[in-house]
PDB file of C-alpha atoms in Angstrom:
ATOM      1  CA  MET A   1      14.468 -24.435   8.006  1.00 92.00           C
ATOM      2  CA  VAL A   2      15.542 -21.292   5.709  1.00 96.00           C
ATOM      3  CA  ALA A   3      14.343 -17.834   5.667  1.00 97.00           C
ATOM      4  CA  LEU A   4      12.535 -16.904   2.455  1.00 98.00           C
ATOM      5  CA  LYS A   5      11.648 -13.442   0.964  1.00 98.00           C
ATOM      6  CA  LEU A   6       8.695 -13.379  -1.395  1.00 98.00           C
ATOM      7  CA  THR A   7       7.899 -10.333  -3.477  1.00 98.00           C
ATOM      8  CA  LEU A   8       4.151 -10.293  -4.564  1.00 98.00           C
ATOM      9  CA  GLU A   9       1.920  -8.360  -7.009  1.00 98.00           C
ATOM     10  CA  TYR A  10      -1.752  -8.390  -6.851  1.00 98.00           C
ATOM     11  CA  ASP A  11      -5.018  -6.807  -8.006  1.00 98.00           C
ATOM     12  CA  GLY A  12      -6.788  -5.909  -4.796  1.00 98.00           C
ATOM     13  CA  THR A  13     -10.261  -5.570  -6.326  1.00 97.00           C
ATOM     14  CA  GLY A  14     -11.353  -9.161  -5.472  1.00 97.00           C
ATOM     15  CA  PHE A  15      -9.819  -9.273  -2.008  1.00 98.00           C
ATOM     16  CA  LYS A  16     -10.800  -8.070   1.483  1.00 97.00           C
ATOM     17  CA  GLY A  17      -7.356  -6.749   2.089  1.00 97.00           C
ATOM     18  CA  TRP A  18      -4.286  -8.744   3.067  1.00 98.00           C
ATOM     19  CA  ALA A  19      -5.057 -10.162   6.466  1.00 96.00           C
ATOM     20  CA  ARG A  20      -7.124 -13.269   7.036  1.00 95.00           C
ATOM     21  CA  GLN A  21     -10.730 -12.926   8.086  1.00 94.00           C
ATOM     22  CA  PRO A  22     -13.222 -15.641   8.801  1.00 94.00           C
ATOM     23  CA  GLY A  23     -15.079 -16.442   5.686  1.00 95.00           C
ATOM     24  CA  GLU A  24     -13.316 -13.591   3.517  1.00 97.00           C
ATOM     25  CA  ARG A  25     -11.272 -13.897   0.508  1.00 98.00           C
ATOM     26  CA  THR A  26      -7.948 -12.262   1.357  1.00 98.00           C
ATOM     27  CA  VAL A  27      -4.354 -12.220  -0.103  1.00 98.00           C
ATOM     28  CA  GLU A  28      -3.056 -13.850   2.909  1.00 98.00           C
ATOM     29  CA  ARG A  29      -5.607 -16.615   2.713  1.00 98.00           C
ATOM     30  CA  VAL A  30      -4.922 -17.632  -0.746  1.00 98.00           C
ATOM     31  CA  LEU A  31      -1.178 -17.358  -0.250  1.00 98.00           C
ATOM     32  CA  ARG A  32      -1.303 -19.502   2.749  1.00 98.00           C
ATOM     33  CA  GLU A  33      -3.237 -22.205   0.545  1.00 98.00           C
ATOM     34  CA  ALA A  34      -0.629 -22.109  -1.983  1.00 98.00           C
ATOM     35  CA  LEU A  35       2.258 -22.460   0.550  1.00 98.00           C
ATOM     36  CA  ASP A  36       0.606 -25.373   2.014  1.00 98.00           C
ATOM     37  CA  GLU A  37       0.282 -26.881  -1.604  1.00 97.00           C
ATOM     38  CA  VAL A  38       3.843 -26.398  -2.410  1.00 98.00           C
ATOM     39  CA  LEU A  39       5.928 -26.471   0.836  1.00 98.00           C
ATOM     40  CA  PRO A  40       5.842 -29.633   3.013  1.00 97.00           C
ATOM     41  CA  ARG A  41       6.889 -27.472   6.188  1.00 97.00           C
ATOM     42  CA  TRP A  42       6.815 -23.879   6.541  1.00 98.00           C
ATOM     43  CA  ASP A  43       5.914 -21.238   9.310  1.00 97.00           C
ATOM     44  CA  GLY A  44       5.989 -17.560  10.496  1.00 97.00           C
ATOM     45  CA  LEU A  45       4.468 -15.892   7.534  1.00 98.00           C
ATOM     46  CA  ALA A  46       4.787 -12.124   7.877  1.00 98.00           C
ATOM     47  CA  VAL A  47       4.113  -8.946   5.503  1.00 98.00           C
ATOM     48  CA  ALA A  48       5.634  -5.673   5.100  1.00 98.00           C
ATOM     49  CA  GLY A  49       2.266  -3.736   4.766  1.00 95.00           C
ATOM     50  CA  ARG A  50      -1.272  -4.966   5.585  1.00 95.00           C
ATOM     51  CA  THR A  51      -3.180  -3.524   2.525  1.00 97.00           C
ATOM     52  CA  ASP A  52      -6.785  -2.811   2.918  1.00 96.00           C
ATOM     53  CA  ALA A  53      -9.670  -4.123   0.721  1.00 97.00           C
ATOM     54  CA  GLY A  54      -9.274  -3.033  -2.684  1.00 97.00           C
ATOM     55  CA  VAL A  55      -5.664  -1.864  -2.536  1.00 98.00           C
ATOM     56  CA  HIS A  56      -3.303  -3.242  -4.963  1.00 98.00           C
ATOM     57  CA  ALA A  57       0.457  -4.045  -4.885  1.00 98.00           C
ATOM     58  CA  THR A  58       3.305  -4.159  -7.492  1.00 98.00           C
ATOM     59  CA  GLY A  59       6.074  -4.742  -4.675  1.00 98.00           C
ATOM     60  CA  GLN A  60       4.516  -6.259  -1.581  1.00 98.00           C
ATOM     61  CA  VAL A  61       6.973  -8.528   0.398  1.00 98.00           C
ATOM     62  CA  ALA A  62       6.304 -11.410   2.524  1.00 98.00           C
ATOM     63  CA  SER A  63       8.670 -13.411   4.817  1.00 98.00           C
ATOM     64  CA  LEU A  64       8.578 -17.022   6.167  1.00 98.00           C
ATOM     65  CA  ASP A  65      10.840 -19.986   7.194  1.00 97.00           C
ATOM     66  CA  ALA A  66      10.464 -23.165   4.917  1.00 97.00           C
ATOM     67  CA  GLU A  67      12.039 -26.647   4.603  1.00 95.00           C
ATOM     68  CA  GLY A  68      11.914 -28.638   1.451  1.00 94.00           C
ATOM     69  CA  GLY A  69       9.573 -28.065  -1.540  1.00 94.00           C
ATOM     70  CA  PRO A  70      10.800 -27.017  -5.199  1.00 95.00           C
ATOM     71  CA  PRO A  71      14.440 -25.662  -5.696  1.00 92.00           C
ATOM     72  CA  ARG A  72      14.518 -21.926  -4.849  1.00 89.00           C
ATOM     73  CA  GLY A  73      14.877 -21.028  -8.652  1.00 93.00           C
ATOM     74  CA  ARG A  74      11.457 -22.751  -9.198  1.00 97.00           C
ATOM     75  CA  LEU A  75       9.581 -21.887  -6.072  1.00 98.00           C
ATOM     76  CA  ALA A  76       7.847 -18.658  -7.699  1.00 98.00           C
ATOM     77  CA  LYS A  77       6.577 -20.630 -10.586  1.00 98.00           C
ATOM     78  CA  ALA A  78       5.192 -23.460  -8.519  1.00 98.00           C
ATOM     79  CA  LEU A  79       3.476 -21.029  -6.187  1.00 98.00           C
ATOM     80  CA  ASN A  80       2.051 -19.067  -9.102  1.00 98.00           C
ATOM     81  CA  ALA A  81       0.553 -22.301 -10.267  1.00 98.00           C
ATOM     82  CA  ALA A  82      -1.252 -22.745  -7.032  1.00 98.00           C
ATOM     83  CA  LEU A  83      -2.303 -19.209  -6.687  1.00 98.00           C
ATOM     84  CA  PRO A  84      -5.409 -17.503  -8.352  1.00 98.00           C
ATOM     85  CA  GLY A  85      -4.915 -15.050 -11.276  1.00 98.00           C
ATOM     86  CA  ASP A  86      -5.213 -11.966  -9.501  1.00 98.00           C
ATOM     87  CA  VAL A  87      -1.992 -12.575  -7.458  1.00 98.00           C
ATOM     88  CA  ALA A  88       1.522 -13.520  -8.285  1.00 98.00           C
ATOM     89  CA  VAL A  89       4.911 -14.200  -6.796  1.00 98.00           C
ATOM     90  CA  VAL A  90       7.093 -12.084  -8.844  1.00 98.00           C
ATOM     91  CA  ALA A  91      10.357 -13.241  -6.958  1.00 98.00           C
ATOM     92  CA  ALA A  92      11.260 -15.829  -4.425  1.00 98.00           C
ATOM     93  CA  GLU A  93      14.614 -15.795  -2.692  1.00 97.00           C
ATOM     94  CA  GLU A  94      16.410 -16.984   0.335  1.00 96.00           C
ATOM     95  CA  ALA A  95      17.059 -14.272   2.904  1.00 97.00           C
ATOM     96  CA  GLU A  96      19.355 -13.840   5.956  1.00 96.00           C
ATOM     97  CA  PRO A  97      18.284 -15.635   8.900  1.00 95.00           C
ATOM     98  CA  GLY A  98      16.091 -13.492  11.097  1.00 95.00           C
ATOM     99  CA  PHE A  99      14.749 -11.640   8.026  1.00 98.00           C
ATOM    100  CA  HIS A 100      11.215 -10.126   8.846  1.00 98.00           C
ATOM    101  CA  ALA A 101       9.253  -8.594   6.035  1.00 98.00           C
ATOM    102  CA  ARG A 102       7.809  -6.042   8.332  1.00 97.00           C
ATOM    103  CA  PHE A 103      10.433  -5.291  11.082  1.00 97.00           C
ATOM    104  CA  SER A 104      13.353  -5.433   8.887  1.00 98.00           C
ATOM    105  CA  ALA A 105      11.952  -2.842   6.395  1.00 98.00           C
ATOM    106  CA  THR A 106      13.491   0.610   6.540  1.00 97.00           C
ATOM    107  CA  ALA A 107      11.110   2.446   4.013  1.00 97.00           C
ATOM    108  CA  ARG A 108       7.868   1.661   2.043  1.00 98.00           C
ATOM    109  CA  SER A 109       6.799   3.433  -1.209  1.00 98.00           C
ATOM    110  CA  TYR A 110       3.101   4.036  -2.355  1.00 98.00           C
ATOM    111  CA  ARG A 111       1.726   5.462  -5.630  1.00 98.00           C
ATOM    112  CA  TYR A 112      -2.005   6.815  -5.782  1.00 98.00           C
ATOM    113  CA  VAL A 113      -3.453   7.420  -9.089  1.00 98.00           C
ATOM    114  CA  VAL A 114      -6.133   9.916  -9.932  1.00 98.00           C
ATOM    115  CA  LEU A 115      -8.138   9.958 -13.086  1.00 98.00           C
ATOM    116  CA  ASN A 116      -8.427  13.774 -13.875  1.00 98.00           C
ATOM    117  CA  ARG A 117     -11.049  14.124 -16.588  1.00 97.00           C
ATOM    118  CA  ARG A 118     -14.614  15.062 -17.183  1.00 97.00           C
ATOM    119  CA  THR A 119     -15.973  11.593 -18.157  1.00 97.00           C
ATOM    120  CA  ARG A 120     -15.324   8.390 -16.072  1.00 96.00           C
ATOM    121  CA  ALA A 121     -13.166   5.655 -17.499  1.00 97.00           C
ATOM    122  CA  PRO A 122     -14.945   2.229 -16.957  1.00 97.00           C
ATOM    123  CA  LEU A 123     -11.779   0.304 -17.803  1.00 96.00           C
ATOM    124  CA  ARG A 124     -10.012   2.150 -14.978  1.00 96.00           C
ATOM    125  CA  ALA A 125     -12.972   2.049 -12.429  1.00 96.00           C
ATOM    126  CA  THR A 126     -10.969  -0.156 -10.105  1.00 96.00           C
ATOM    127  CA  ARG A 127      -7.524   1.391 -10.828  1.00 97.00           C
ATOM    128  CA  ALA A 128      -7.805   5.075 -10.089  1.00 98.00           C
ATOM    129  CA  LEU A 129      -9.741   7.554  -8.358  1.00 98.00           C
ATOM    130  CA  TRP A 130     -12.115   9.513 -10.848  1.00 98.00           C
ATOM    131  CA  TRP A 131     -11.871  13.268 -10.164  1.00 98.00           C
ATOM    132  CA  PRO A 132     -13.920  15.203 -12.891  1.00 98.00           C
ATOM    133  CA  ARG A 133     -13.134  18.715 -11.320  1.00 96.00           C
ATOM    134  CA  PRO A 134     -10.247  20.883 -12.358  1.00 95.00           C
ATOM    135  CA  LEU A 135      -7.330  20.725  -9.746  1.00 96.00           C
ATOM    136  CA  ALA A 136      -4.778  23.364  -8.712  1.00 94.00           C
ATOM    137  CA  GLU A 137      -1.552  21.546  -9.407  1.00 97.00           C
ATOM    138  CA  GLU A 138       0.845  24.334  -8.220  1.00 97.00           C
ATOM    139  CA  ALA A 139      -1.049  23.820  -4.870  1.00 98.00           C
ATOM    140  CA  LEU A 140      -0.771  20.075  -5.035  1.00 98.00           C
ATOM    141  CA  HIS A 141       3.137  20.333  -5.622  1.00 98.00           C
ATOM    142  CA  ALA A 142       3.338  22.852  -2.671  1.00 98.00           C
ATOM    143  CA  SER A 143       1.419  20.504  -0.193  1.00 98.00           C
ATOM    144  CA  ALA A 144       3.355  17.387  -1.334  1.00 98.00           C
ATOM    145  CA  ALA A 145       6.498  19.420  -0.551  1.00 98.00           C
ATOM    146  CA  ALA A 146       5.352  20.199   3.000  1.00 98.00           C
ATOM    147  CA  LEU A 147       5.187  16.831   3.826  1.00 98.00           C
ATOM    148  CA  LEU A 148       8.973  16.085   3.591  1.00 98.00           C
ATOM    149  CA  GLY A 149      10.777  15.485   6.974  1.00 98.00           C
ATOM    150  CA  GLU A 150       9.257  14.444  10.378  1.00 98.00           C
ATOM    151  CA  HIS A 151       5.616  15.450  11.292  1.00 98.00           C
ATOM    152  CA  ASP A 152       2.778  14.506  13.429  1.00 97.00           C
ATOM    153  CA  PHE A 153       0.158  12.932  11.168  1.00 97.00           C
ATOM    154  CA  THR A 154      -2.601  12.497  13.610  1.00 97.00           C
ATOM    155  CA  ALA A 155      -4.978  14.309  11.362  1.00 97.00           C
ATOM    156  CA  PHE A 156      -4.333  11.695   8.598  1.00 97.00           C
ATOM    157  CA  THR A 157      -5.506   8.506  10.409  1.00 96.00           C
ATOM    158  CA  PRO A 158      -8.951   7.285  11.844  1.00 94.00           C
ATOM    159  CA  THR A 159      -9.566   8.567  15.277  1.00 89.00           C
ATOM    160  CA  GLU A 160     -10.284   4.917  16.471  1.00 84.00           C
ATOM    161  CA  THR A 161      -6.727   3.722  15.920  1.00 78.00           C
ATOM    162  CA  GLN A 162      -4.377   1.323  17.672  1.00 75.00           C
ATOM    163  CA  HIS A 163      -1.431   3.576  16.935  1.00 76.00           C
ATOM    164  CA  GLU A 164       0.403   5.140  19.711  1.00 84.00           C
ATOM    165  CA  VAL A 165       2.935   7.271  17.871  1.00 92.00           C
ATOM    166  CA  PHE A 166       1.928   9.388  15.191  1.00 94.00           C
ATOM    167  CA  ARG A 167       4.908  10.975  13.985  1.00 96.00           C
ATOM    168  CA  ARG A 168       6.421   9.802  10.617  1.00 97.00           C
ATOM    169  CA  THR A 169       9.278  10.646   8.530  1.00 97.00           C
ATOM    170  CA  ILE A 170       8.548  11.452   4.834  1.00 98.00           C
ATOM    171  CA  ARG A 171      11.628  10.942   2.639  1.00 98.00           C
ATOM    172  CA  GLU A 172       9.994  11.430  -0.747  1.00 98.00           C
ATOM    173  CA  ALA A 173       6.597  12.903  -1.824  1.00 98.00           C
ATOM    174  CA  ALA A 174       5.543  14.300  -5.222  1.00 98.00           C
ATOM    175  CA  TRP A 175       2.707  14.788  -7.729  1.00 98.00           C
ATOM    176  CA  GLU A 176       3.223  14.168 -11.467  1.00 98.00           C
ATOM    177  CA  ARG A 177       1.059  14.356 -14.284  1.00 97.00           C
ATOM    178  CA  ARG A 178       0.724  11.704 -16.909  1.00 97.00           C
ATOM    179  CA  GLY A 179      -1.827  12.657 -19.586  1.00 96.00           C
ATOM    180  CA  ASP A 180      -5.282  12.416 -17.886  1.00 97.00           C
ATOM    181  CA  GLU A 181      -3.962  11.067 -14.658  1.00 98.00           C
ATOM    182  CA  LEU A 182      -2.055  12.546 -11.666  1.00 98.00           C
ATOM    183  CA  HIS A 183       0.018  10.273  -9.806  1.00 98.00           C
ATOM    184  CA  PHE A 184       0.958  11.067  -6.028  1.00 98.00           C
ATOM    185  CA  THR A 185       4.094   9.089  -4.861  1.00 98.00           C
ATOM    186  CA  VAL A 186       5.411   8.856  -1.370  1.00 98.00           C
ATOM    187  CA  THR A 187       8.132   7.119   0.773  1.00 98.00           C
ATOM    188  CA  ALA A 188       8.372   7.030   4.448  1.00 98.00           C
ATOM    189  CA  ASP A 189       9.919   5.045   7.222  1.00 93.00           C
ATOM    190  CA  SER A 190       6.392   3.743   7.898  1.00 94.00           C
ATOM    191  CA  PHE A 191       2.752   4.693   7.550  1.00 96.00           C
ATOM    192  CA  LEU A 192      -0.448   5.075   9.664  1.00 96.00           C
ATOM    193  CA  ARG A 193      -3.685   3.257   8.814  1.00 94.00           C
ATOM    194  CA  HIS A 194      -5.237   5.048   5.984  1.00 96.00           C
ATOM    195  CA  MET A 195      -2.558   7.878   5.961  1.00 97.00           C
ATOM    196  CA  VAL A 196      -1.809   7.949   2.283  1.00 98.00           C
ATOM    197  CA  ARG A 197      -5.485   7.742   1.255  1.00 98.00           C
ATOM    198  CA  THR A 198      -6.340  10.742   3.630  1.00 98.00           C
ATOM    199  CA  LEU A 199      -3.246  12.604   2.551  1.00 98.00           C
ATOM    200  CA  VAL A 200      -4.691  12.370  -1.140  1.00 98.00           C
ATOM    201  CA  GLY A 201      -8.206  13.120  -0.145  1.00 98.00           C
ATOM    202  CA  THR A 202      -7.087  16.231   1.780  1.00 98.00           C
ATOM    203  CA  MET A 203      -4.698  17.478  -0.907  1.00 98.00           C
ATOM    204  CA  LEU A 204      -7.512  17.237  -3.489  1.00 98.00           C
ATOM    205  CA  GLU A 205      -9.955  18.987  -1.437  1.00 97.00           C
ATOM    206  CA  ALA A 206      -7.990  21.585   0.258  1.00 97.00           C
ATOM    207  CA  PRO A 207      -4.181  21.485  -0.376  1.00 97.00           C
ATOM    208  CA  GLU A 208      -3.549  24.686   1.352  1.00 97.00           C
ATOM    209  CA  THR A 209      -4.426  23.079   4.700  1.00 97.00           C
ATOM    210  CA  VAL A 210      -1.815  20.510   4.764  1.00 98.00           C
ATOM    211  CA  PRO A 211       1.025  22.375   6.500  1.00 97.00           C
ATOM    212  CA  ALA A 212      -1.189  23.326   9.382  1.00 97.00           C
ATOM    213  CA  LEU A 213      -2.525  19.814   9.872  1.00 98.00           C
ATOM    214  CA  LEU A 214       0.885  18.438  10.258  1.00 98.00           C
ATOM    215  CA  GLU A 215       1.113  19.866  13.600  1.00 95.00           C
ATOM    216  CA  GLY A 216      -0.991  17.083  15.094  1.00 93.00           C
ATOM    217  CA  ARG A 217      -4.398  18.540  14.463  1.00 96.00           C
ATOM    218  CA  PRO A 218      -7.482  16.212  14.842  1.00 95.00           C
ATOM    219  CA  ARG A 219      -8.847  13.893  12.255  1.00 96.00           C
ATOM    220  CA  ALA A 220     -11.841  15.789  11.689  1.00 96.00           C
ATOM    221  CA  GLU A 221      -9.925  18.893  10.360  1.00 97.00           C
ATOM    222  CA  ALA A 222      -8.474  16.972   7.346  1.00 98.00           C
ATOM    223  CA  GLY A 223     -10.324  15.884   4.381  1.00 97.00           C
ATOM    224  CA  MET A 224     -11.980  12.678   2.965  1.00 98.00           C
ATOM    225  CA  THR A 225     -10.272   9.317   2.928  1.00 98.00           C
ATOM    226  CA  ALA A 226      -9.721   8.778  -0.745  1.00 98.00           C
ATOM    227  CA  SER A 227     -10.939   5.451  -2.316  1.00 97.00           C
ATOM    228  CA  PRO A 228      -8.713   2.377  -1.985  1.00 97.00           C
ATOM    229  CA  TRP A 229      -8.960   1.674  -5.921  1.00 96.00           C
ATOM    230  CA  GLY A 230      -6.230   4.197  -6.739  1.00 98.00           C
ATOM    231  CA  LEU A 231      -3.656   3.022  -4.262  1.00 98.00           C
ATOM    232  CA  TYR A 232      -0.562   0.821  -4.991  1.00 98.00           C
ATOM    233  CA  LEU A 233       2.153  -0.522  -2.640  1.00 98.00           C
ATOM    234  CA  GLU A 234       5.017  -0.208  -4.845  1.00 98.00           C
ATOM    235  CA  ARG A 235       8.329  -0.908  -3.089  1.00 97.00           C
ATOM    236  CA  VAL A 236       9.573  -1.912   0.215  1.00 98.00           C
ATOM    237  CA  GLU A 237      13.212  -1.134   1.182  1.00 98.00           C
ATOM    238  CA  TYR A 238      15.666  -3.078   3.581  1.00 97.00           C
TER     239      TYR A 238
END
């Protein structure tokens, strides 16, 4: 058996997240069904980031060990023929022995899209968070800059969490306006559950509070958890 690395893109609207759940349509479930159809023998499916229901991905990474099946140059095409239209394998390649999509990763990058205009945009309803109110963009830039470095993100993850360590290192964080959209991009060694969405919600509601919240304040002091529709897992680094 050889180690394989799959790069995936998917529209999270029709999925209950990545992870398999009884009776639910998830990305992992449809990928496993495609793997069963294409590969005679495979095992050890792992993923870089377990995205929540409604969250999209343009650069999700999965790993597995496999034997047989189509030549590696045609594996992505074969898997895509077996996958539904809202998920695709954009690249399939052999990896070094022992490669693991989650544990081998050194950083992950997310993008959050905010639609900032008075009227809603039906065609972007599941692609961005609609925010009709004016935004203090200078304050957003300052709050993003405050995230850089290592901090305690207890305030930005649910209280009922399985995490034991709440310190994370942010390598890049920035807001950028693109027409009627504001894009927040962030790269870190790893993320807590709902961390990016709660950071975005807090920055939109009260950006000036972010520096103090990074000192390990309780979740109740931070802002809302923004909708999953605006979140994209863009890139995983190894």
